[in-house]
Short mmCIF file of C-alpha atoms in Angstrom, two decimals:
data_model
loop_
_atom_site.label_atom_id
_atom_site.label_comp_id
_atom_site.label_asym_id
_atom_site.label_seq_id
_atom_site.Cartn_x
_atom_site.Cartn_y
_atom_site.Cartn_z
CA MET H 19 77.69 81.68 70.17
CA SER H 20 80.50 82.75 72.90
CA ILE H 21 79.26 85.71 75.86
CA HIS H 22 81.39 88.37 76.20
CA HIS H 23 81.32 90.28 79.41
CA TYR H 24 81.87 94.17 79.18
CA PHE H 25 81.82 97.12 81.26
CA VAL H 26 81.04 100.74 80.75
CA PHE H 27 83.13 103.26 82.07
CA GLY H 28 82.36 106.77 81.06
CA ASP H 29 81.89 106.72 77.12
CA GLU H 30 84.73 103.43 76.94
CA ARG H 31 83.45 100.44 77.54
CA LEU H 32 85.58 97.90 79.08
CA THR H 33 85.41 94.44 77.63
CA GLU H 34 87.52 90.94 78.59
CA GLU H 35 89.92 91.94 75.54
CA ASN H 36 91.43 95.27 77.81
CA VAL H 37 90.65 94.84 81.31
CA VAL H 38 91.44 91.69 83.57
CA GLU H 39 90.43 91.57 87.29
CA VAL H 40 93.19 91.93 90.09
CA GLY H 41 91.29 91.84 92.92
CA ARG H 42 89.46 93.30 95.33
CA ILE H 43 88.65 95.57 97.96
CA THR H 44 88.66 94.36 101.51
CA HIS H 45 88.72 97.40 103.07
CA PHE H 46 88.92 101.17 102.70
CA PHE H 47 90.02 104.09 105.39
CA SER H 48 87.45 106.95 104.46
CA LYS H 49 89.53 109.33 106.43
CA ILE H 50 93.03 109.19 104.66
CA SER H 51 91.34 107.75 101.27
CA VAL H 52 93.41 104.29 101.27
CA ALA H 53 91.90 101.03 99.99
CA VAL H 54 93.04 97.80 100.92
CA ILE H 55 93.14 95.61 98.00
CA GLU H 56 93.51 91.74 97.71
CA LEU H 57 94.99 91.15 94.75
CA SER H 58 94.30 87.56 92.70
CA LYS H 59 96.50 88.70 89.99
CA PRO H 60 99.92 90.88 90.43
CA LEU H 61 99.98 94.64 89.94
CA LYS H 62 102.88 97.34 89.62
CA VAL H 63 103.39 100.51 90.19
CA GLY H 64 102.83 102.28 86.74
CA ASP H 65 99.73 99.91 86.03
CA THR H 66 96.00 101.59 85.45
CA ILE H 67 93.42 100.44 87.56
CA VAL H 68 89.47 100.53 86.88
CA VAL H 69 87.45 100.11 90.43
CA LYS H 70 84.08 98.69 89.68
CA GLY H 71 80.79 98.03 92.11
CA PRO H 72 77.32 98.59 92.47
CA THR H 73 77.91 102.33 93.24
CA THR H 74 81.47 102.87 92.39
CA ASP H 75 83.11 103.69 88.98
CA PHE H 76 86.53 105.13 89.20
CA GLU H 77 89.85 104.68 86.70
CA GLN H 78 93.09 105.66 88.11
CA PRO H 79 96.70 104.97 87.87
CA VAL H 80 99.14 103.15 90.32
CA ASP H 81 101.35 105.69 91.60
CA SER H 82 102.60 104.05 94.84
CA MET H 83 101.72 101.02 96.98
CA GLN H 84 102.32 99.81 100.24
CA ILE H 85 103.01 96.14 101.99
CA GLU H 86 102.75 96.56 106.18
CA HIS H 87 103.16 100.13 105.33
CA LYS H 88 106.43 99.68 103.21
CA ASP H 89 106.44 100.98 99.53
CA VAL H 90 106.48 98.82 97.20
CA GLN H 91 106.80 98.30 92.97
CA LYS H 92 104.93 95.50 93.10
CA ALA H 93 102.77 92.83 94.51
CA GLU H 94 102.10 89.36 93.70
CA ALA H 95 98.67 87.25 94.43
CA GLY H 96 97.55 86.52 97.41
CA GLN H 97 99.10 89.81 98.84
CA SER H 98 97.01 93.16 100.35
CA ILE H 99 98.20 96.10 99.75
CA GLY H 100 97.39 99.92 100.73
CA LEU H 101 96.39 101.90 97.58
CA LYS H 102 95.74 105.70 97.84
CA VAL H 103 92.55 106.25 95.67
CA LEU H 104 90.94 108.88 93.86
CA GLN H 105 87.65 108.37 94.96
CA ARG H 106 85.20 106.37 97.39
CA ALA H 107 85.91 102.44 97.45
CA ARG H 108 83.40 100.15 98.72
CA GLU H 109 84.27 96.77 100.49
CA THR H 110 83.57 94.27 97.96
CA ASP H 111 84.41 96.50 94.72
CA LEU H 112 86.10 94.94 92.21
CA VAL H 113 89.47 96.23 90.58
CA TYR H 114 90.63 95.58 87.35
CA LYS H 115 93.74 96.12 85.48
CA LYS H 116 93.68 97.99 81.87
CA LEU H 117 95.75 96.21 79.50
#
């Protein structure tokens, strides 16, 4: 018997088959609505992410991201990026990429 983890986003069910964890929020700048994400997997502009936590649950496209205040098109595992987010994010929230 296999165990499947799943998440519910709105009415849509997110399963391990259609999302992959790509990182976690390490800081949130509320005045400018920017989250710092420490990546565990690569992420690129154009991807769609889901931010999930105990009180956080939203989806958004990656329109742009920065490393050290410079715009980048992609980032690799181990890097930290700055990303403007549509809603409040909290430290330790997890970030998933939709497949």
